CSV table of C-alpha atoms and ligand atoms in Angstrom, one decimal:
chain,number,residue,atom,x,y,z
A,1176,MET,CA,-16.5,8.3,-0.8
A,1177,GLY,CA,-16.3,12.1,-1.0
A,1178,ARG,CA,-13.0,13.4,-2.1
A,1179,PHE,CA,-11.7,9.9,-2.7
A,1180,ALA,CA,-14.0,9.2,-5.6
A,1181,PRO,CA,-11.5,10.3,-8.2
A,1182,ALA,CA,-8.9,8.0,-6.7
A,1183,PHE,CA,-10.8,5.1,-8.4
A,1184,ARG,CA,-8.7,5.9,-11.4
A,1185,SER,CA,-5.2,4.7,-10.5
A,1186,ALA,CA,-2.1,6.0,-11.9
A,1187,ALA,CA,-1.6,2.5,-13.3
A,1188,GLY,CA,-5.1,2.6,-14.8
A,1189,GLU,CA,-4.4,5.9,-16.5
A,1190,ARG,CA,-1.3,4.5,-18.0
A,1191,ARG,CA,-2.9,1.4,-19.2
A,1192,ALA,CA,-6.0,3.1,-20.6
A,1193,PRO,CA,-4.9,3.1,-24.3
A,1194,ALA,CA,-3.8,-0.5,-24.0
A,1195,ILE,CA,-7.0,-1.9,-22.3
A,1196,GLY,CA,-9.2,-0.6,-25.1
A,1197,LEU,CA,-12.4,1.3,-25.3
A,1198,ILE,CA,-14.7,-1.4,-24.1
A,1199,ASP,CA,-12.7,-2.2,-21.0
A,1200,ARG,CA,-12.4,1.5,-20.3
A,1201,ALA,CA,-16.2,1.9,-20.6
A,1202,PHE,CA,-16.6,-1.0,-18.1
A,1203,VAL,CA,-14.1,0.6,-15.7
A,1204,SER,CA,-16.0,3.9,-15.9
A,1205,ALA,CA,-19.2,2.1,-15.2
A,1206,LEU,CA,-17.9,0.6,-12.0
A,1207,PRO,CA,-19.4,3.1,-9.6
A,1208,LEU,CA,-22.8,2.0,-10.9
A,1209,VAL,CA,-22.3,-1.6,-10.0
A,1210,PRO,CA,-24.3,-2.7,-7.0
A,1211,LYS,CA,-22.2,-3.1,-3.8
A,1212,PRO,CA,-22.8,-6.9,-3.4
A,1213,ILE,CA,-21.4,-7.5,-6.9
A,1214,VAL,CA,-18.4,-5.4,-6.2
A,1215,GLY,CA,-18.0,-7.4,-3.0
A,1216,LYS,CA,-18.1,-10.7,-4.9
A,1217,PHE,CA,-15.5,-9.8,-7.4
A,1218,SER,CA,-13.2,-8.1,-4.9
A,1219,ALA,CA,-13.2,-10.9,-2.3
A,1220,ARG,CA,-9.8,-12.0,-3.6
A,1221,TYR,CA,-8.2,-8.7,-2.5
A,1222,ILE,CA,-9.5,-8.8,1.0
A,1223,ALA,CA,-9.0,-11.3,3.9
A,1224,GLY,CA,-12.6,-10.8,5.1
A,1225,ALA,CA,-14.6,-8.6,7.5
A,1226,THR,CA,-13.0,-9.6,10.7
A,1227,LEU,CA,-9.6,-9.8,12.4
A,1228,ALA,CA,-10.0,-13.5,12.6
A,1229,ASP,CA,-10.2,-13.7,8.8
A,1230,ALA,CA,-7.0,-11.8,8.6
A,1231,VAL,CA,-5.3,-14.1,11.1
A,1232,ARG,CA,-6.4,-17.1,9.1
A,1233,GLU,CA,-5.1,-15.6,5.8
A,1234,ILE,CA,-1.7,-14.7,7.4
A,1235,ARG,CA,-1.3,-18.1,8.9
A,1236,ALA,CA,-1.6,-19.6,5.5
A,1237,LEU,CA,0.9,-17.1,4.0
A,1238,ASN,CA,3.4,-17.7,6.9
A,1239,ALA,CA,3.1,-21.5,6.4
A,1240,LYS,CA,4.5,-20.9,2.9
A,1241,GLY,CA,7.3,-18.7,4.2
A,1242,ILE,CA,5.7,-15.5,3.1
A,1243,LEU,CA,5.5,-12.5,5.5
A,1244,ALA,CA,2.5,-10.2,5.8
A,1245,THR,CA,1.5,-6.7,6.7
A,1246,ILE,CA,-2.0,-6.3,8.1
A,1247,ASP,CA,-4.2,-3.3,7.3
A,1248,ILE,CA,-7.6,-2.3,8.7
A,1249,LEU,CA,-9.7,-1.0,5.8
A,1250,GLY,CA,-10.8,2.6,6.2
A,1251,GLU,CA,-9.5,6.1,5.6
A,1252,HIS,CA,-10.4,9.8,6.0
A,1253,VAL,CA,-12.5,9.5,9.2
A,1254,THR,CA,-14.6,12.6,9.9
A,1255,GLN,CA,-14.8,12.4,13.7
A,1256,LEU,CA,-12.0,12.0,16.3
A,1257,SER,CA,-14.1,9.4,18.1
A,1258,GLN,CA,-13.8,7.2,14.9
A,1259,ALA,CA,-10.0,7.8,14.9
A,1260,GLU,CA,-9.8,6.7,18.5
A,1261,ARG,CA,-11.7,3.6,17.8
A,1262,ALA,CA,-9.3,2.9,14.9
A,1263,LYS,CA,-6.4,3.2,17.3
A,1264,ASP,CA,-7.9,0.7,19.6
A,1265,GLU,CA,-8.5,-1.7,16.8
A,1266,TYR,CA,-4.9,-1.4,15.8
A,1267,LEU,CA,-3.8,-2.2,19.3
A,1268,GLN,CA,-6.0,-5.3,19.1
A,1269,VAL,CA,-4.3,-6.2,15.8
A,1270,LEU,CA,-0.8,-5.9,17.5
A,1271,GLU,CA,-2.0,-8.2,20.3
A,1272,ALA,CA,-3.5,-10.7,17.8
A,1273,VAL,CA,-0.2,-10.9,15.8
A,1274,GLN,CA,1.7,-11.6,18.9
A,1275,THR,CA,-0.7,-14.1,20.5
A,1276,ASN,CA,-1.1,-16.0,17.3
A,1277,GLY,CA,2.7,-16.0,16.6
A,1278,LEU,CA,2.2,-14.5,13.2
A,1279,ASP,CA,5.1,-13.0,11.1
A,1280,SER,CA,3.3,-9.8,10.2
A,1281,ASN,CA,3.9,-6.1,10.7
A,1282,VAL,CA,1.1,-3.5,10.4
A,1283,SER,CA,0.2,-0.9,7.8
A,1284,ILE,CA,-1.7,2.3,8.7
A,1285,LYS,CA,-3.3,5.1,6.8
A,1286,LEU,CA,-2.9,8.2,8.9
A,1287,THR,CA,-6.2,9.8,7.8
A,1288,MET,CA,-7.9,6.8,9.5
A,1289,LEU,CA,-6.3,8.1,12.7
A,1290,GLY,CA,-7.6,11.7,12.2
A,1291,LEU,CA,-4.7,13.3,10.3
A,1292,ALA,CA,-7.0,15.4,8.1
A,1293,ILE,CA,-9.0,16.6,11.2
A,1294,ASP,CA,-6.2,17.3,13.8
A,1295,PRO,CA,-2.6,16.3,13.0
A,1296,GLU,CA,-1.5,16.6,16.6
A,1297,PHE,CA,-4.2,14.3,17.8
A,1298,CYS,CA,-3.2,11.9,15.0
A,1299,TYR,CA,0.5,12.0,16.0
A,1300,ARG,CA,-0.5,11.1,19.6
A,1301,GLN,CA,-2.6,8.2,18.4
A,1302,MET,CA,0.2,7.0,16.3
A,1303,ARG,CA,2.8,7.4,19.0
A,1304,ALA,CA,0.7,5.1,21.3
A,1305,ILE,CA,0.5,2.5,18.5
A,1306,VAL,CA,4.2,2.6,17.6
A,1307,GLU,CA,5.2,2.5,21.3
A,1308,GLU,CA,2.9,-0.6,21.8
A,1309,ALA,CA,4.4,-2.2,18.6
A,1310,LYS,CA,7.9,-1.6,20.0
A,1311,ARG,CA,6.9,-3.3,23.3
A,1312,ARG,CA,5.7,-6.3,21.3
A,1313,GLY,CA,8.7,-6.4,18.9
A,1314,ASN,CA,6.6,-5.3,15.9
A,1315,PHE,CA,6.9,-2.7,13.2
A,1316,ILE,CA,4.5,0.0,11.9
A,1317,ARG,CA,4.4,1.0,8.2
A,1318,ILE,CA,2.7,4.3,7.4
A,1319,ASP,CA,0.9,4.1,4.1
A,1320,ILE,CA,1.1,7.1,1.7
A,1321,GLU,CA,-2.2,8.6,0.7
A,1322,ASP,CA,-3.2,11.5,-1.7
A,1323,SER,CA,-1.1,14.6,-2.1
A,1324,GLY,CA,-3.4,16.6,0.1
A,1325,VAL,CA,-1.9,14.9,3.2
A,1326,THR,CA,1.7,14.1,2.0
A,1327,ASP,CA,3.4,16.8,4.0
A,1328,ALA,CA,1.4,16.1,7.1
A,1329,THR,CA,2.1,12.4,6.8
A,1330,PHE,CA,5.8,12.9,6.5
A,1331,ASP,CA,5.8,15.3,9.5
A,1332,VAL,CA,4.2,12.7,11.7
A,1333,TYR,CA,6.6,10.1,10.4
A,1334,ARG,CA,9.7,12.3,11.1
A,1335,ARG,CA,8.6,13.0,14.6
A,1336,LEU,CA,8.0,9.3,15.3
A,1337,ARG,CA,11.3,8.3,13.6
A,1338,ALA,CA,13.2,10.7,15.9
A,1339,GLU,CA,12.0,8.6,18.8
A,1340,PHE,CA,11.4,5.1,17.5
A,1341,ASP,CA,13.2,2.7,15.1
A,1342,ASN,CA,10.2,0.4,14.5
A,1343,VAL,CA,8.4,2.8,12.1
A,1344,GLY,CA,8.6,3.3,8.4
A,1345,ALA,CA,7.0,5.4,5.7
A,1346,ALA,CA,6.2,5.0,2.0
A,1347,VAL,CA,6.9,7.1,-1.1
A,1348,GLN,CA,5.3,7.2,-4.6
A,1349,ALA,CA,7.3,7.1,-7.8
A,1350,TYR,CA,4.7,9.1,-9.6
A,1351,MET,CA,5.2,12.2,-7.5
A,1352,ARG,CA,7.6,14.9,-8.8
A,1353,ARG,CA,8.7,15.6,-5.3
A,1354,THR,CA,9.8,12.1,-4.5
A,1355,GLN,CA,13.5,12.4,-5.3
A,1356,ASP,CA,13.7,15.3,-2.9
A,1357,ASP,CA,11.9,13.2,-0.3
A,1358,VAL,CA,14.3,10.4,-1.0
A,1359,THR,CA,17.3,12.7,-0.3
A,1360,SER,CA,15.9,13.6,3.1
A,1361,PHE,CA,14.9,10.0,3.9
A,1362,ILE,CA,18.4,8.8,3.1
A,1363,GLU,CA,19.8,11.2,5.7
A,1364,MET,CA,17.5,9.7,8.3
A,1365,LYS,CA,18.3,6.1,7.1
A,1366,ALA,CA,14.5,5.6,6.9
A,1367,ASN,CA,12.8,2.3,6.3
A,1368,LEU,CA,10.7,3.0,3.2
A,1369,ARG,CA,8.1,1.3,1.0
A,1370,LEU,CA,8.5,2.4,-2.6
A,1371,CYS,CA,5.4,2.1,-4.8
A,1372,LYS,CA,4.2,3.7,-8.0
A,1373,GLY,CA,1.2,5.5,-6.3
A,1374,ILE,CA,-2.5,4.8,-6.6
A,1375,TYR,CA,-4.3,8.2,-6.4
A,1376,VAL,CA,-5.0,10.5,-9.3
A,1377,GLU,CA,-2.7,13.5,-9.0
A,1378,PRO,CA,-2.5,16.5,-11.3
A,1379,ARG,CA,0.3,16.8,-13.8
A,1380,PRO,CA,2.0,19.8,-12.2
A,1381,ILE,CA,2.9,17.6,-9.2
A,1382,ALA,CA,2.9,14.1,-10.7
A,1383,TRP,CA,4.8,12.4,-13.5
A,1384,LYS,CA,2.6,10.9,-16.2
A,1385,GLY,CA,3.3,8.0,-18.4
A,1386,ARG,CA,4.3,4.4,-17.5
A,1387,GLY,CA,7.9,4.8,-18.8
A,1388,THR,CA,8.6,7.9,-16.8
A,1389,ILE,CA,7.1,6.6,-13.6
A,1390,ASN,CA,9.0,3.4,-13.9
A,1391,ALA,CA,12.3,5.3,-14.6
A,1392,ASN,CA,11.6,7.4,-11.5
A,1393,PHE,CA,10.9,4.2,-9.5
A,1394,ALA,CA,14.2,2.6,-10.6
A,1395,TYR,CA,16.1,5.8,-9.8
A,1396,ALA,CA,14.6,6.2,-6.4
A,1397,LEU,CA,15.2,2.5,-5.7
A,1398,ARG,CA,18.9,2.7,-6.6
A,1399,ARG,CA,19.4,5.9,-4.5
A,1400,LEU,CA,17.7,4.4,-1.5
A,1401,LEU,CA,19.5,1.1,-1.5
A,1402,ALA,CA,22.9,2.8,-2.2
A,1403,GLY,CA,22.1,5.3,0.6
A,1404,GLY,CA,21.7,2.5,3.1
A,1405,CYS,CA,17.9,2.5,3.5
A,1406,TYR,CA,15.9,-0.7,3.9
A,1407,VAL,CA,13.4,-0.8,1.1
A,1408,GLY,CA,10.1,-2.5,0.6
A,1409,ILE,CA,9.7,-2.8,-3.1
A,1410,ALA,CA,6.0,-2.7,-3.6
A,1411,THR,CA,5.1,-3.7,-7.2
A,1412,HIS,CA,3.7,-6.4,-9.4
A,1413,ASP,CA,5.4,-4.9,-12.5
A,1414,GLU,CA,7.8,-7.5,-13.9
A,1415,ARG,CA,10.0,-4.8,-15.4
A,1416,LEU,CA,10.6,-3.2,-12.0
A,1417,ILE,CA,11.3,-6.6,-10.4
A,1418,TRP,CA,13.9,-7.0,-13.1
A,1419,GLU,CA,15.3,-3.5,-12.4
A,1420,THR,CA,15.4,-4.4,-8.7
A,1421,GLU,CA,17.4,-7.6,-9.4
A,1422,ARG,CA,19.8,-5.5,-11.5
A,1423,VAL,CA,20.3,-2.9,-8.8
A,1424,ILE,CA,20.8,-5.5,-6.1
A,1425,ARG,CA,23.4,-7.3,-8.3
A,1426,ASP,CA,25.2,-4.0,-9.1
A,1427,LEU,CA,25.4,-2.9,-5.5
A,1428,GLY,CA,26.2,-6.4,-4.3
A,1429,LEU,CA,23.4,-6.4,-1.7
A,1430,ASP,CA,22.3,-9.4,0.3
A,1431,HIS,CA,18.6,-10.3,0.9
A,1432,SER,CA,18.5,-8.6,4.3
A,1433,ARG,CA,18.6,-5.1,2.8
A,1434,TYR,CA,15.2,-5.2,1.1
A,1435,GLU,CA,12.0,-7.0,0.6
A,1436,PHE,CA,9.4,-7.3,-2.1
A,1437,GLN,CA,5.8,-6.4,-1.3
A,1438,MET,CA,2.6,-7.4,-3.1
A,1439,LEU,CA,-1.1,-7.0,-2.6
A,1440,LEU,CA,-3.3,-9.9,-1.5
A,1441,GLY,CA,-4.9,-11.5,-4.5
A,1442,VAL,CA,-2.7,-10.0,-7.2
A,1443,ASP,CA,-0.5,-12.1,-9.5
A,1444,GLU,CA,0.2,-15.1,-7.2
A,1445,GLU,CA,2.3,-16.7,-9.9
A,1446,LEU,CA,4.7,-13.8,-9.8
A,1447,ARG,CA,4.6,-13.9,-6.0
A,1448,ASP,CA,5.7,-17.6,-6.1
A,1449,VAL,CA,8.5,-16.8,-8.6
A,1450,ILE,CA,9.9,-14.0,-6.4
A,1451,HIS,CA,9.6,-16.2,-3.2
A,1452,ALA,CA,11.3,-19.2,-4.9
A,1453,ALA,CA,14.2,-17.0,-6.0
A,1454,GLY,CA,15.0,-16.5,-2.3
A,1455,HIS,CA,13.9,-12.9,-1.8
A,1456,ARG,CA,12.0,-11.8,1.3
A,1457,LEU,CA,8.4,-11.3,0.3
A,1458,ARG,CA,5.6,-9.6,2.2
A,1459,VAL,CA,1.9,-9.6,1.3
A,1460,TYR,CA,-0.4,-6.7,2.2
A,1461,VAL,CA,-3.5,-8.2,3.9
A,1462,PRO,CA,-6.4,-5.8,4.3
A,1463,PHE,CA,-9.5,-6.7,6.3
A,1464,GLY,CA,-12.5,-4.9,7.7
A,1465,LYS,CA,-16.0,-3.6,7.2
A,1466,HIS,CA,-14.9,-0.6,5.1
A,1467,TRP,CA,-13.9,-2.7,2.0
A,1468,TYR,CA,-15.7,-0.7,-0.7
A,1469,ALA,CA,-13.2,2.1,-1.5
A,1470,TYR,CA,-10.3,-0.3,-1.4
A,1471,SER,CA,-12.1,-2.8,-3.7
A,1472,MET,CA,-12.9,-0.2,-6.3
A,1473,ARG,CA,-9.3,0.9,-6.5
A,1474,ARG,CA,-8.2,-2.7,-7.0
A,1475,LEU,CA,-11.0,-3.3,-9.6
A,1476,ARG,CA,-9.9,-0.2,-11.5
A,1477,GLU,CA,-6.5,-1.7,-11.8
A,1478,ASN,CA,-7.9,-4.9,-13.2
A,1479,PRO,CA,-10.1,-4.1,-16.2
A,1480,LYS,CA,-10.8,-7.8,-16.9
A,1481,ILE,CA,-12.4,-8.3,-13.5
A,1482,ALA,CA,-14.1,-4.9,-13.7
A,1483,ARG,CA,-15.7,-6.0,-17.0
A,1484,TYR,CA,-17.0,-9.2,-15.4
A,1485,ALA,CA,-18.4,-7.2,-12.5
A,1486,ALA,CA,-20.1,-4.7,-14.8
A,1487,MET,CA,-21.6,-7.5,-16.9
A,1488,ALA,CA,-22.9,-9.3,-13.9
A,1489,ALA,CA,-24.6,-6.1,-12.8
A,1490,LEU,CA,-26.2,-5.7,-16.3
A,1491,ARG,CA,-27.5,-9.3,-16.1
A,1492,LEU,CA,-29.1,-8.5,-12.8
A,1493,LYS,CA,-31.1,-5.6,-14.3
B,2527,LIG,P1,1.2,-1.9,-12.6
B,2527,LIG,O1,0.0,-1.1,-12.2
B,2527,LIG,O2,1.9,-1.6,-13.8
B,2527,LIG,O3,0.8,-3.4,-12.5
B,2527,LIG,C1,1.7,-4.4,-13.0
B,2527,LIG,C2,0.9,-5.7,-13.3
B,2527,LIG,O4,0.4,-6.2,-12.0
B,2527,LIG,C3,-0.3,-5.5,-14.1
B,2527,LIG,O5,0.0,-5.6,-15.5
B,2527,LIG,C4,-1.2,-6.6,-13.7
B,2527,LIG,O6,-0.8,-7.8,-14.3
B,2527,LIG,C5,-0.9,-6.7,-12.2
B,2527,LIG,N1,-1.8,-6.0,-11.4
B,2527,LIG,C6,-1.7,-4.8,-10.8
B,2527,LIG,N2,-2.8,-4.5,-10.1
B,2527,LIG,C7,-3.6,-5.6,-10.2
B,2527,LIG,C8,-4.9,-5.9,-9.7
B,2527,LIG,N3,-5.6,-5.1,-8.9
B,2527,LIG,N4,-5.5,-7.1,-10.1
B,2527,LIG,C9,-4.8,-7.9,-10.9
B,2527,LIG,N5,-3.6,-7.7,-11.4
B,2527,LIG,C10,-3.0,-6.5,-11.1
B,2527,LIG,N6,-0.1,3.1,-3.3
B,2527,LIG,C11,-0.2,4.2,-2.7
B,2527,LIG,O7,-0.4,5.3,-3.3
B,2527,LIG,N7,0.1,4.3,-1.3
B,2527,LIG,C12,0.5,3.2,-0.6
B,2527,LIG,O8,0.8,3.2,0.6
B,2527,LIG,C13,0.5,1.9,-1.3
B,2527,LIG,N8,0.9,0.8,-0.7
B,2527,LIG,C14,1.1,-0.4,-1.4
B,2527,LIG,C15,1.5,-1.5,-0.8
B,2527,LIG,C16,1.8,-2.7,-1.5
B,2527,LIG,C17,2.3,-3.9,-0.8
B,2527,LIG,C18,1.6,-2.7,-2.9
B,2527,LIG,C19,2.0,-3.8,-3.8
B,2527,LIG,C20,1.1,-1.5,-3.5
B,2527,LIG,C21,0.8,-0.4,-2.8
B,2527,LIG,N9,0.3,0.7,-3.4
B,2527,LIG,C22,0.2,1.9,-2.7
B,2527,LIG,C23,-0.3,0.7,-4.8
B,2527,LIG,C24,0.8,1.0,-5.8
B,2527,LIG,O9,1.1,2.4,-5.7
B,2527,LIG,C25,0.3,0.7,-7.3
B,2527,LIG,O10,-0.9,1.5,-7.5
B,2527,LIG,C26,-0.1,-0.8,-7.5
B,2527,LIG,O11,0.8,-1.6,-6.9
B,2527,LIG,C27,-0.1,-1.1,-9.0
B,2527,LIG,O12,1.2,-0.8,-9.5
B,2527,LIG,P2,2.3,-1.9,-9.9
B,2527,LIG,O13,3.7,-1.3,-9.5
B,2527,LIG,O14,2.0,-3.2,-9.4
B,2527,LIG,O15,2.4,-1.8,-11.5
């Protein structure tokens, strides 16, 4: 886990801490002590499975309901370029599988899985090959946004790719103080952006703290991006922000083709159905792969109820 260990505490988790109570907080803090098989059992709902075939099956089911997908291979911060090269090859296989199975799914990628933290130029070349192949197959690549240590490098790679390709998009985090400046420059590029709150734990000098402030910054960025002509993926399960989105869309008189909602697999399926039934475009983030542990822990941190069950199950084992 290395430097990613602190990321177990999500921005959302921090904000909810007083509301979830001492007992739930204690269970959330105990999560790293829970044996891996138990974490696996409780996080299965957030992950399609270990293989590409599992992801294809999950996406087929979503598509049958009229829901779009974005497919993600689990993994981040590789330490060797050979691992990054393997990841690139796996992503090329994903693009092939999406096309041959006739799936309605684009692809999400974390650049540290393609070697960003080791050699940004190498990472750019890997990404260029993937985006070019996606273009050839009529698909789209979304670059996930990771911790602040790699934000500048991520946006550099994105800007270079965007100068050449129109089938690539990035993501911004509403909890970052820099985000409104990034939004300004992305509007100039007419970027295709995912807007999310942000999942990593960032220090106060660079990140807004407090649910109300982060939500206000989310709503402000959303309004600016949509008014500025960007296509926006609104990635949230927060009912208040979904209401904000409906308000902005109404105010600006936008039709459904200008944005989409995005949700994570396994989270609040009732809300997912409500958004879909209202006629909005909806995309579900479908992760799969062997490296499921870090992702699962982040999801469990966001869901104290399930974290508590996992911790209790671990206690019963002992
Ligand atoms: P909030 O955390 O306030 O959650 C709202 C409600 O959703 C909760 O009250 C709860 O009911 C429900 N909920 C949320 N998480 C849950 C869970 N795990 N289990 C059960 N219920 C849950 N972050 C990032 O830094 N970089 C990225 O690239 C992305 N990419 C991304 C893609 C997509 C499609 C989504 C939906 C999210 C991301 N994120 C992300 C994560 C994002 O930044 C954020 O941490 C989570 O979405 C949680 O924030 P919400 O906006 O959902 O609000």
